[in-house]
């Protein structure tokens, strides 16, 4: 070691290393304050804090002297040379704490420790300021914040280090991963070679280093915490016969979802340590409790904590309750169940290439459902059903939640970006209170797109929600005068069956607007139905924009005037009673081109009738899937995909429909297509297929 600057090495005891280092640096170093000494096999390592001219520490600037046992000495200086102190603190300590508090959004603030420091400004100057350590809980953090003398705060790193671990999980479950229906059975919780082989080894992030499955976002454990998984090396490699496997599953999947929400920009959507009790229920059921803010997973049948879809579904309830405390009134029960399903289906896969899905994520909780659903594949519920609001509602929140989840799956497709769709859906919740209806949610969804994307997707959103019946505010009708009448004979012949969903399309070459005339119109009504209308007729233009909803006994009447050359008439019935039906005996049309499109509600974008929609999203429900256009008339927008799969607890969708067209007397072309939907009363049943052709 060296006793003084430039002298030869002289051995000194380790406790004198600080003095030796100062001696090596030379006399007169008033810009240093001793910080620490550490010893290693190679020597003694002394660190000093650099000081400003007024004696305050310079933030994150140190100097260290490494006194080697081999006689070599090294100096590591963060900033060789002098600093010049400029400026002054113009705010108080209390104001500095407030500024630091404002930039920390994650967690409940417990304490803010403050110190005066000098802050480097990228040159040889330092400015008087503050260093705050902001301690939070739920989750636990110790944020480093620098506040300059004028109150501008900069969020630094988290000084609470996080650990990582290793564990086995399913993603989302062994049946969805393998499609091996023959060998995947619960067998009272026993494992098997097939079930073991389906496990995936993953990294468990954000652990708190305590050796248990607790971290920034999740605390997963059984009711008996003394039996919880514990590993000093954070290694959690269990098989599914162990309750500790359930803990690992819950920790991994909840941490992953919260990380996904954070990446979408939601830094306070249940951004806390979520308590999850993996054996919280003995029944085959799970719940999120608003009272203790914990998730309780059931162990009846397949452990719910062994199916990621169930794990994440319950977390969806926690997220909504955190965003809107007291969530659940109005239509929010159905929205809550639908969002839980949607969030589960939206969870990013671990590795879709290395671990591809065999069973679609649209079928939820395949593994859990093996205990109660005999279909192939078994499903708790689906997110790609065909239910229409309000006719398909059953008054049970899980069944009605399928309307919400399927509508948002349609939105994902229309936007072409599932991440954007999920971001809009979550953002919409912030605009709701505790008793929101579906319509208020649609309005909030439009407001979210307006705020996040300047309304770029409003038309695509409304077309999807019109098609699902969730947006029940038609656009104002056209005011164009009609000039020509065409006689037709369209509509259900006789009574309309229950659980029907059918449509007929009228296309008139050269029309600027079309108006329908009904000779009869008599649909079922009841005080128990929405607006007393149990069955409804919806009138769209060729772009999927809604212009009219009709129900009840209207008798002979004319429809709203629909701009453009195409009108789609869609009728949807519920499961009770029978409607006498309706008959369209003619339609009027005009070739007068309006100077401008009619005004729309403030939050709706309406394209001119002769223009394509401004976005490239697929059109929602504008034509029957098997409709035929002849005589070289312009092609109509594509119809939505009809999923030929049983719908859990809801309405099955059959393609159905054929066409018989002929030219109308005024050279228009009529396009007819019929789609009939079969209602599934119990959990699952195959849909009913039916088709009918109508002639003008």
XYZ file of C-alpha atoms in Angstrom:
696
model
C 0.000 0.000 0.000
C 1.026 3.601 -0.416
C 1.304 5.874 2.559
C 1.293 9.075 0.579
C 0.810 10.302 -2.945
C 3.729 9.222 -5.071
C 5.484 7.269 -2.283
C 6.372 3.607 -2.423
C 3.915 0.959 -1.190
C 3.777 0.475 2.550
C 1.740 -2.236 4.224
C -0.880 -0.884 6.659
C -3.482 -2.706 8.730
C -6.933 -2.968 7.037
C -8.516 -0.685 9.631
C -6.161 2.046 8.495
C -7.125 1.660 4.842
C -9.225 4.847 4.863
C -6.387 6.939 6.179
C -4.004 5.305 3.730
C -6.304 6.119 0.831
C -6.574 9.755 1.895
C -2.836 9.881 2.262
C -2.450 8.478 -1.218
C -4.807 11.091 -2.660
C -2.839 13.894 -1.017
C -3.623 16.665 1.387
C -6.270 19.303 0.871
C -9.069 17.206 -0.655
C -11.989 19.065 0.916
C -14.325 17.802 -1.815
C -14.397 14.276 -0.342
C -16.203 12.637 2.543
C -15.271 9.126 3.644
C -18.058 6.626 2.875
C -16.935 3.043 3.385
C -14.157 0.478 3.342
C -14.498 -3.086 2.123
C -11.966 -5.865 2.022
C -11.534 -8.623 -0.559
C -8.843 -11.231 -1.227
C -7.086 -8.782 -3.565
C -6.967 -5.774 -1.281
C -8.848 -2.958 0.476
C -11.386 -0.794 -1.293
C -12.158 2.665 0.068
C -15.002 4.801 -1.262
C -15.512 8.548 -0.855
C -18.524 10.719 -1.562
C -17.823 13.764 -3.738
C -18.960 17.056 -2.207
C -20.020 20.403 -3.625
C -18.301 23.573 -2.438
C -20.981 24.085 0.232
C -20.321 20.608 1.635
C -23.480 18.907 0.316
C -23.092 15.466 -1.320
C -23.157 15.413 -5.112
C -25.811 12.924 -6.158
C -24.387 9.659 -7.529
C -20.785 10.923 -7.839
C -18.156 8.977 -5.889
C -14.419 8.327 -5.905
C -12.827 5.059 -4.857
C -9.286 3.994 -4.058
C -8.371 0.341 -4.479
C -5.301 -0.577 -2.431
C -4.066 -3.870 -3.790
C -2.255 -6.407 -1.629
C 0.229 -6.709 -4.471
C 1.258 -3.101 -3.940
C -0.728 -1.675 -6.877
C -3.170 1.175 -6.241
C -5.973 2.316 -8.526
C -8.214 5.356 -8.383
C -11.698 5.293 -9.914
C -13.220 8.768 -10.082
C -16.731 9.321 -11.469
C -15.842 12.880 -12.454
C -12.154 13.853 -12.428
C -11.865 17.558 -11.930
C -13.777 20.163 -9.969
C -17.504 20.977 -9.935
C -18.892 24.515 -9.867
C -21.939 25.115 -7.635
C -24.557 27.399 -9.195
C -28.110 28.385 -8.284
C -30.059 27.959 -5.076
C -32.983 26.015 -3.603
C -36.157 28.035 -4.101
C -38.583 25.520 -2.557
C -39.004 24.196 0.974
C -38.453 20.645 2.183
C -42.230 20.141 2.354
C -42.620 21.280 -1.242
C -39.799 18.921 -2.287
C -41.608 16.001 -0.601
C -44.814 16.920 -2.412
C -42.988 16.996 -5.742
C -41.477 13.563 -5.062
C -44.858 12.166 -4.028
C -46.409 13.368 -7.286
C -44.127 11.288 -9.518
C -44.568 8.037 -7.556
C -47.818 6.443 -8.715
C -47.206 2.849 -7.706
C -48.308 1.785 -4.235
C -49.454 3.336 -0.963
C -46.855 5.838 0.291
C -45.610 5.137 3.815
C -42.641 7.506 4.191
C -40.569 10.083 2.301
C -37.002 10.520 3.555
C -35.390 13.727 2.314
C -31.766 14.846 2.041
C -30.099 17.950 0.585
C -27.842 17.116 -2.361
C -26.195 18.815 -5.288
C -27.425 17.565 -8.673
C -25.024 17.384 -11.653
C -26.325 19.071 -14.778
C -24.268 17.357 -17.467
C -21.353 19.801 -17.434
C -19.030 20.918 -14.650
C -21.848 22.515 -12.657
C -24.018 21.177 -9.852
C -27.247 22.735 -8.651
C -28.645 22.595 -5.103
C -31.554 20.163 -4.833
C -33.030 17.246 -2.909
C -32.887 13.449 -2.891
C -36.086 11.747 -1.705
C -36.500 8.073 -0.896
C -40.204 7.327 -1.253
C -41.196 4.118 0.540
C -44.443 2.431 -0.523
C -46.388 -0.701 0.258
C -48.953 -2.645 -1.788
C -46.551 -3.150 -3.497
C -43.384 -2.507 -1.502
C -40.885 -0.160 -3.147
C -38.224 2.368 -2.181
C -38.180 4.843 -5.053
C -35.245 7.174 -5.562
C -36.409 10.650 -6.633
C -34.242 13.692 -7.420
C -35.903 17.091 -7.048
C -34.063 20.137 -8.346
C -34.095 23.455 -6.513
C -37.119 24.670 -8.480
C -39.269 21.606 -7.730
C -38.840 19.542 -10.912
C -38.825 15.883 -9.822
C -37.231 12.960 -11.674
C -38.198 9.390 -10.786
C -35.178 7.115 -10.437
C -34.778 3.448 -9.713
C -36.417 1.232 -7.139
C -33.886 0.577 -4.379
C -35.760 -2.526 -3.205
C -34.146 -5.263 -5.239
C -36.310 -8.031 -6.637
C -35.408 -11.682 -6.841
C -36.183 -14.170 -9.582
C -36.904 -17.854 -9.237
C -37.741 -20.941 -11.238
C -40.911 -23.011 -11.278
C -43.091 -25.441 -13.185
C -46.455 -24.258 -14.550
C -49.087 -25.074 -17.150
C -49.894 -22.469 -19.811
C -52.801 -22.214 -19.687
C -53.535 -25.862 -18.862
C -52.450 -29.343 -19.972
C -55.486 -29.985 -22.176
C -55.202 -26.735 -24.131
C -51.468 -27.333 -24.541
C -51.679 -30.917 -25.764
C -55.218 -31.688 -26.916
C -54.697 -35.084 -25.265
C -58.241 -35.727 -24.079
C -57.540 -39.413 -23.457
C -54.821 -38.975 -20.843
C -55.593 -35.712 -19.067
C -57.758 -36.562 -16.063
C -57.848 -35.195 -12.544
C -57.828 -38.599 -10.787
C -58.454 -36.950 -7.416
C -55.454 -34.672 -7.788
C -52.918 -37.347 -8.680
C -50.183 -36.659 -11.188
C -49.243 -38.781 -14.193
C -46.451 -38.943 -16.781
C -48.653 -37.076 -19.276
C -49.487 -34.334 -16.786
C -45.865 -34.022 -15.715
C -44.747 -33.765 -19.334
C -47.117 -30.850 -19.923
C -45.338 -28.692 -17.335
C -43.237 -25.771 -18.572
C -40.268 -24.433 -16.633
C -40.506 -20.646 -16.276
C -38.769 -17.761 -14.577
C -40.677 -16.364 -11.620
C -40.100 -12.616 -11.661
C -40.527 -9.874 -9.044
C -40.087 -12.132 -5.985
C -39.221 -10.326 -2.755
C -36.348 -12.653 -1.905
C -38.003 -14.116 1.193
C -37.944 -17.655 -0.188
C -41.710 -17.844 -0.617
C -43.994 -17.046 -3.543
C -44.528 -13.427 -2.650
C -43.425 -10.402 -4.617
C -44.300 -7.029 -6.043
C -47.721 -8.005 -7.375
C -48.693 -11.356 -5.837
C -48.688 -13.235 -2.537
C -49.777 -16.811 -3.314
C -50.180 -19.263 -0.440
C -52.501 -21.888 1.037
C -54.803 -21.203 3.982
C -52.202 -22.771 6.232
C -49.310 -20.400 5.610
C -46.910 -22.692 7.472
C -47.389 -25.183 4.626
C -46.601 -22.677 1.897
C -43.933 -23.348 -0.706
C -40.531 -22.278 0.616
C -37.164 -22.375 -1.109
C -34.009 -20.447 -0.128
C -32.900 -20.735 -3.755
C -36.308 -19.684 -5.145
C -36.689 -23.038 -6.911
C -40.310 -24.204 -7.102
C -40.284 -27.360 -9.226
C -43.382 -29.278 -8.116
C -45.778 -31.700 -9.814
C -49.508 -31.079 -9.881
C -50.178 -33.468 -6.972
C -48.629 -30.868 -4.660
C -50.506 -27.805 -3.433
C -47.247 -25.932 -3.895
C -47.695 -26.413 -7.651
C -50.949 -24.437 -7.321
C -49.036 -21.654 -5.561
C -46.484 -21.546 -8.347
C -49.220 -21.428 -10.992
C -51.042 -18.577 -9.293
C -47.908 -16.541 -8.639
C -46.608 -16.862 -12.171
C -49.835 -16.139 -14.032
C -50.979 -13.213 -11.864
C -47.532 -11.613 -11.965
C -47.516 -12.043 -15.724
C -50.927 -10.406 -16.189
C -50.048 -7.418 -14.000
C -46.802 -7.017 -15.926
C -48.853 -7.071 -19.134
C -51.157 -4.353 -17.768
C -48.156 -2.264 -16.781
C -46.773 -2.603 -20.310
C -50.086 -1.305 -21.673
C -49.623 1.844 -19.580
C -51.894 0.961 -16.636
C -49.637 1.622 -13.675
C -52.433 1.594 -11.087
C -54.861 -1.112 -12.283
C -54.673 -3.333 -9.186
C -50.976 -2.491 -8.945
C -50.614 -3.926 -5.459
C -49.719 -7.201 -3.805
C -52.703 -9.401 -4.670
C -53.337 -11.997 -1.988
C -54.342 -15.310 -3.550
C -55.321 -18.299 -1.410
C -54.902 -21.375 -3.561
C -57.162 -23.609 -1.438
C -59.575 -20.934 -0.326
C -62.690 -22.938 -1.255
C -63.430 -26.667 -1.083
C -66.109 -26.403 -3.770
C -65.448 -26.358 -7.499
C -65.693 -22.586 -7.507
C -63.459 -19.567 -7.026
C -64.101 -15.977 -6.060
C -62.615 -12.557 -5.571
C -63.820 -11.054 -2.288
C -64.430 -7.321 -2.107
C -64.287 -7.500 1.683
C -60.750 -8.871 2.105
C -59.531 -8.002 -1.435
C -58.230 -11.562 -1.779
C -58.814 -14.234 -4.410
C -59.989 -17.607 -3.078
C -59.461 -20.523 -5.470
C -61.493 -23.732 -5.184
C -60.142 -27.266 -4.961
C -63.260 -29.187 -5.989
C -62.769 -31.235 -9.158
C -59.629 -29.998 -10.907
C -57.992 -27.424 -8.637
C -58.976 -24.042 -10.058
C -55.453 -22.837 -9.352
C -54.176 -25.365 -11.906
C -55.962 -23.710 -14.826
C -54.573 -20.319 -15.821
C -57.905 -19.265 -17.350
C -59.626 -19.536 -13.968
C -56.658 -17.923 -12.212
C -56.723 -14.882 -14.515
C -60.539 -14.661 -14.666
C -60.694 -14.006 -10.935
C -57.928 -11.437 -11.246
C -60.152 -9.577 -13.714
C -62.632 -9.008 -10.878
C -59.843 -7.658 -8.684
C -58.756 -5.257 -11.434
C -62.275 -3.906 -11.938
C -62.918 -3.530 -8.219
C -59.635 -1.651 -7.892
C -60.482 0.726 -10.752
C -64.124 1.212 -9.681
C -64.554 0.284 -5.988
C -68.012 -1.196 -5.539
C -68.225 -2.402 -9.134
C -71.252 -4.590 -9.856
C -74.497 -2.648 -10.357
C -76.492 -2.218 -13.564
C -75.018 -4.464 -16.266
C -71.650 -4.574 -14.498
C -72.213 -8.108 -13.207
C -72.241 -9.420 -16.773
C -69.442 -7.048 -17.782
C -67.351 -8.310 -14.869
C -67.730 -11.960 -15.797
C -67.179 -11.187 -19.461
C -64.066 -9.136 -18.727
C -62.597 -11.908 -16.589
C -63.043 -14.306 -19.508
C -61.691 -11.754 -21.980
C -58.612 -11.057 -19.835
C -57.888 -14.783 -19.577
C -58.206 -15.240 -23.334
C -56.017 -12.153 -23.895
C -53.119 -13.313 -21.723
C -49.942 -13.513 -23.735
C -48.620 -17.084 -24.158
C -45.278 -18.035 -22.663
C -43.836 -19.060 -26.027
C -46.310 -19.748 -28.863
C -43.569 -21.301 -30.976
C -42.056 -23.655 -28.416
C -45.399 -24.329 -26.740
C -48.162 -23.896 -29.342
C -51.799 -24.122 -28.333
C -53.765 -27.127 -29.570
C -57.163 -26.032 -28.225
C -58.187 -22.462 -29.032
C -58.039 -19.891 -26.239
C -61.592 -18.952 -27.195
C -62.616 -22.062 -25.244
C -61.906 -21.185 -21.631
C -60.745 -23.377 -18.747
C -60.548 -26.576 -20.778
C -58.749 -28.427 -17.979
C -61.088 -27.290 -15.227
C -64.130 -28.055 -17.427
C -63.251 -31.753 -17.771
C -65.149 -32.260 -14.521
C -68.478 -30.855 -15.700
C -68.596 -30.545 -19.495
C -68.711 -33.609 -21.756
C -68.187 -31.718 -25.009
C -65.006 -31.890 -27.053
C -63.269 -29.723 -26.211
C -64.794 -29.104 -22.800
C -65.269 -25.398 -22.044
C -66.286 -23.420 -19.016
C -67.423 -20.688 -21.398
C -66.419 -19.314 -24.785
C -65.459 -15.809 -25.836
C -66.405 -16.280 -29.506
C -70.138 -16.933 -29.130
C -72.918 -15.342 -31.154
C -75.260 -14.000 -28.493
C -77.058 -10.733 -29.216
C -78.193 -8.198 -26.643
C -80.822 -8.004 -25.241
C -82.642 -10.960 -26.788
C -80.114 -13.584 -25.602
C -79.896 -12.362 -22.013
C -80.764 -14.935 -19.368
C -80.461 -12.830 -16.217
C -77.410 -14.840 -15.104
C -74.187 -12.855 -15.080
C -71.876 -15.608 -16.343
C -74.116 -16.477 -19.279
C -74.786 -12.822 -20.110
C -71.078 -12.088 -19.751
C -70.558 -14.053 -22.961
C -72.245 -11.187 -24.819
C -69.654 -8.765 -23.458
C -66.619 -10.981 -24.070
C -67.718 -11.949 -27.593
C -68.377 -8.326 -28.522
C -64.844 -7.456 -27.486
C -63.412 -10.420 -29.359
C -65.181 -8.976 -32.409
C -63.595 -5.626 -31.583
C -60.137 -7.196 -31.437
C -60.720 -8.560 -34.937
C -62.092 -5.278 -36.246
C -59.125 -3.318 -34.898
C -56.616 -5.932 -36.016
C -54.758 -5.330 -32.742
C -55.811 -7.285 -29.614
C -53.460 -5.256 -27.401
C -55.140 -2.017 -28.506
C -58.553 -3.592 -27.955
C -57.671 -4.638 -24.401
C -56.196 -1.211 -23.692
C -59.389 0.524 -24.830
C -61.578 -1.817 -22.779
C -59.601 -1.277 -19.569
C -59.367 2.475 -20.142
C -63.161 2.590 -20.543
C -63.671 1.285 -16.999
C -62.104 4.430 -15.530
C -65.047 6.442 -16.907
C -67.732 4.306 -15.237
C -69.408 4.413 -11.864
C -70.878 1.448 -10.003
C -74.178 1.036 -11.899
C -73.187 1.307 -15.553
C -75.332 -0.130 -18.315
C -73.979 -1.664 -21.504
C -74.829 1.553 -23.328
C -72.876 3.663 -20.841
C -69.953 1.296 -21.269
C -70.074 1.695 -25.062
C -70.037 5.456 -24.588
C -67.031 5.077 -22.277
C -65.307 2.893 -24.876
C -65.818 5.577 -27.509
C -64.498 8.187 -25.065
C -61.429 6.018 -24.421
C -60.647 5.829 -28.126
C -61.194 9.562 -28.462
C -58.693 10.195 -25.680
C -56.103 7.594 -26.665
C -56.353 7.614 -30.464
C -58.147 10.862 -31.353
C -61.255 8.831 -32.247
C -59.545 6.918 -35.050
C -61.497 3.747 -34.286
C -64.866 5.124 -33.234
C -66.708 3.941 -36.341
C -65.199 0.453 -36.065
C -66.168 0.332 -32.370
C -69.752 1.394 -32.993
C -70.220 -1.014 -35.892
C -69.174 -3.923 -33.701
C -71.374 -2.817 -30.819
C -74.341 -2.118 -33.122
C -73.990 -5.628 -34.504
C -74.016 -7.099 -30.984
C -76.936 -4.924 -29.844
C -74.897 -3.258 -27.096
C -74.974 0.170 -28.760
C -78.653 0.997 -29.111
C -78.374 4.540 -30.395
C -79.063 4.530 -34.154
C -77.684 7.239 -36.390
C -80.124 9.936 -37.526
C -81.960 8.978 -40.725
C -81.384 10.605 -44.079
C -83.653 13.453 -45.148
C -83.527 12.689 -48.876
C -86.911 12.612 -50.590
C -87.939 9.340 -52.234
C -88.613 9.240 -55.997
C -89.289 5.611 -56.957
C -91.273 2.734 -55.433
C -90.467 -0.947 -55.873
C -92.991 -3.638 -54.896
C -91.518 -6.596 -52.993
C -92.673 -9.302 -50.601
C -90.115 -9.761 -47.853
C -90.067 -10.813 -44.243
C -90.891 -13.797 -42.072
C -93.842 -15.747 -43.434
C -95.945 -16.409 -40.372
C -94.657 -16.553 -36.835
C -90.976 -15.975 -36.109
C -89.479 -18.848 -34.073
C -87.819 -18.229 -30.745
C -84.061 -17.686 -30.681
C -83.955 -16.601 -34.295
C -81.351 -14.295 -35.752
C -81.957 -13.694 -39.440
C -81.504 -10.980 -42.008
C -82.508 -9.929 -45.499
C -80.553 -7.479 -47.647
C -81.956 -5.082 -50.267
C -79.567 -3.541 -52.767
C -80.719 -0.928 -55.275
C -78.364 0.170 -58.039
C -77.762 3.915 -58.015
C -79.754 4.624 -54.860
C -78.721 7.526 -52.664
C -81.191 6.424 -49.965
C -83.795 3.702 -49.348
C -86.920 3.596 -47.184
C -88.838 0.404 -46.388
C -92.596 0.053 -46.092
C -94.084 -2.513 -43.728
C -97.649 -3.661 -44.406
C -97.661 -5.547 -41.073
C -95.394 -5.431 -38.044
C -96.222 -7.316 -34.842
C -93.454 -8.469 -32.508
C -93.679 -9.877 -28.991
C -93.733 -7.422 -26.097
C -93.503 -7.864 -22.337
C -92.762 -5.661 -19.351
C -89.890 -8.015 -18.503
C -88.009 -7.184 -21.716
C -85.770 -4.211 -22.453
C -88.020 -1.260 -23.302
C -90.831 -3.891 -23.272
C -89.588 -5.218 -26.633
C -88.711 -8.927 -26.445
C -88.054 -9.305 -30.180
C -86.545 -6.596 -32.354
C -85.895 -5.578 -35.945
C -82.632 -3.756 -36.719
C -82.075 -1.754 -39.895
C -78.500 -1.187 -41.110
C -76.945 0.344 -44.163
C -74.499 -1.578 -46.313
C -71.562 -0.468 -44.166
C -72.963 -1.936 -40.964
C -74.194 1.351 -39.511
C -77.413 1.178 -37.506
C -80.326 3.461 -38.408
C -83.328 1.940 -36.666
C -84.435 -0.441 -33.902
C -88.119 -1.417 -33.959
C -90.290 -3.612 -31.794
C -93.861 -4.042 -30.642
C -97.045 -3.778 -32.692
C -96.419 -0.964 -35.160
C -98.720 -2.176 -37.912
C -98.290 -0.553 -41.324
C -95.530 2.022 -41.275
C -92.411 3.243 -43.039
C -88.881 2.740 -41.785
C -86.248 5.362 -41.270
C -84.645 6.576 -44.485
C -81.297 4.831 -44.825
C -78.598 6.588 -46.870
C -76.840 4.607 -49.577
C -77.812 1.842 -51.966
C -78.104 -1.053 -49.490
C -80.351 -1.823 -46.532
C -79.990 -4.824 -44.230
C -83.035 -5.810 -42.170
C -82.143 -8.092 -39.255
C -84.616 -9.616 -36.827
C -83.623 -11.169 -33.518
C -85.979 -12.961 -31.113
C -85.614 -14.155 -27.548
C -86.482 -17.486 -25.929
C -89.998 -16.663 -24.754
C -93.242 -16.216 -26.652
C -93.659 -16.032 -30.409
C -93.890 -12.975 -32.644
C -96.470 -12.814 -35.425
C -93.796 -11.348 -37.674
C -93.670 -8.542 -40.214
C -93.999 -8.055 -43.945
C -92.210 -5.581 -46.212
C -94.409 -4.993 -49.250
C -92.348 -2.258 -50.935
C -89.423 0.080 -50.662
C -88.869 3.601 -51.919
C -85.553 4.881 -53.166
C -84.014 8.032 -54.564
C -81.094 8.645 -56.873
C -80.690 12.184 -55.526
C -77.248 12.528 -54.008
C -77.255 14.470 -50.738
C -74.741 17.308 -50.458
C -73.509 16.090 -47.046
C -74.141 13.092 -44.779
C -76.762 13.535 -42.087
C -75.580 14.665 -38.695
C -74.606 11.927 -36.266
C -74.459 11.889 -32.490
C -71.470 13.883 -31.239
C -69.316 10.820 -30.600
C -70.094 8.988 -33.825
C -68.210 9.268 -37.059
C -70.475 8.922 -40.083
C -68.900 8.462 -43.468
C -70.727 9.840 -46.518
C -73.200 7.271 -47.877
C -71.177 6.782 -51.043
C -67.849 6.453 -49.243
C -66.148 3.447 -47.727
C -65.598 3.466 -43.970
C -62.471 5.438 -43.031
C -60.869 2.417 -41.430
C -59.957 -0.928 -42.893
C -61.642 -2.872 -40.129
C -63.942 -5.733 -41.148
C -67.569 -4.705 -41.313
C -69.892 -5.923 -38.626
C -73.080 -7.827 -39.544
C -74.043 -6.281 -42.849
C -75.125 -9.251 -44.903
C -76.126 -12.873 -44.668
C -73.132 -15.138 -45.193
C -74.561 -17.022 -48.144
C -76.136 -14.054 -49.943
C -75.669 -13.881 -53.711
C -75.397 -10.755 -55.798
C -76.095 -11.105 -59.498
C -76.168 -8.868 -62.578
C -72.741 -7.389 -61.795
C -74.042 -5.183 -59.018
C -71.424 -3.797 -56.608
C -70.163 -6.281 -54.045
C -71.411 -5.819 -50.502
C -69.159 -5.664 -47.449
C -68.142 -9.018 -46.053
C -70.279 -10.615 -43.384
C -68.749 -11.563 -40.046
C -67.370 -15.003 -39.521
C -69.971 -17.400 -38.153
C -68.465 -19.784 -35.638
C -69.850 -23.283 -36.103
C -69.161 -24.291 -32.512
C -71.520 -24.989 -29.609
C -71.861 -21.969 -27.380
C -71.660 -22.668 -23.671
C -74.937 -21.752 -22.077
C -75.985 -19.494 -24.917
C -77.085 -19.313 -28.499
C -75.590 -21.463 -31.223
C -74.960 -19.840 -34.582
C -75.800 -21.607 -37.839
C -74.668 -20.312 -41.187
C -77.904 -21.191 -42.969
C -79.552 -19.233 -45.716
C -79.740 -19.445 -49.467
C -80.601 -16.963 -52.060
C -83.047 -16.506 -54.910
C -82.714 -13.175 -56.628
C -84.224 -11.510 -59.625
C -84.109 -7.997 -60.989
C -86.767 -5.649 -59.659
C -88.880 -3.711 -62.151
C -86.687 -0.630 -61.674
C -83.371 -2.397 -62.354
C -82.488 -2.764 -58.697
C -81.069 -5.985 -57.319
C -82.479 -7.684 -54.227
C -80.168 -9.783 -52.109
C -81.755 -12.153 -49.619
C -80.078 -14.216 -46.931
C -81.493 -15.796 -43.809
C -79.609 -16.808 -40.687
C -81.403 -18.643 -37.883
C -79.766 -19.166 -34.509
C -80.641 -22.137 -32.258
C -80.816 -21.438 -28.513
C -78.882 -23.653 -26.121
C -80.828 -23.921 -22.888
C -78.340 -25.948 -20.859
C -74.567 -25.625 -20.731
C -73.980 -26.816 -24.291
C -75.932 -28.087 -27.240
C -75.271 -28.121 -30.949
C -76.827 -25.207 -32.859
C -79.856 -25.634 -35.070
C -79.408 -24.974 -38.777
C -82.268 -23.513 -40.784
C -82.560 -21.591 -44.002
C -85.357 -20.026 -45.996
C -85.426 -18.203 -49.305
C -87.651 -15.230 -50.045
C -88.637 -13.897 -53.469
C -89.585 -10.347 -54.374
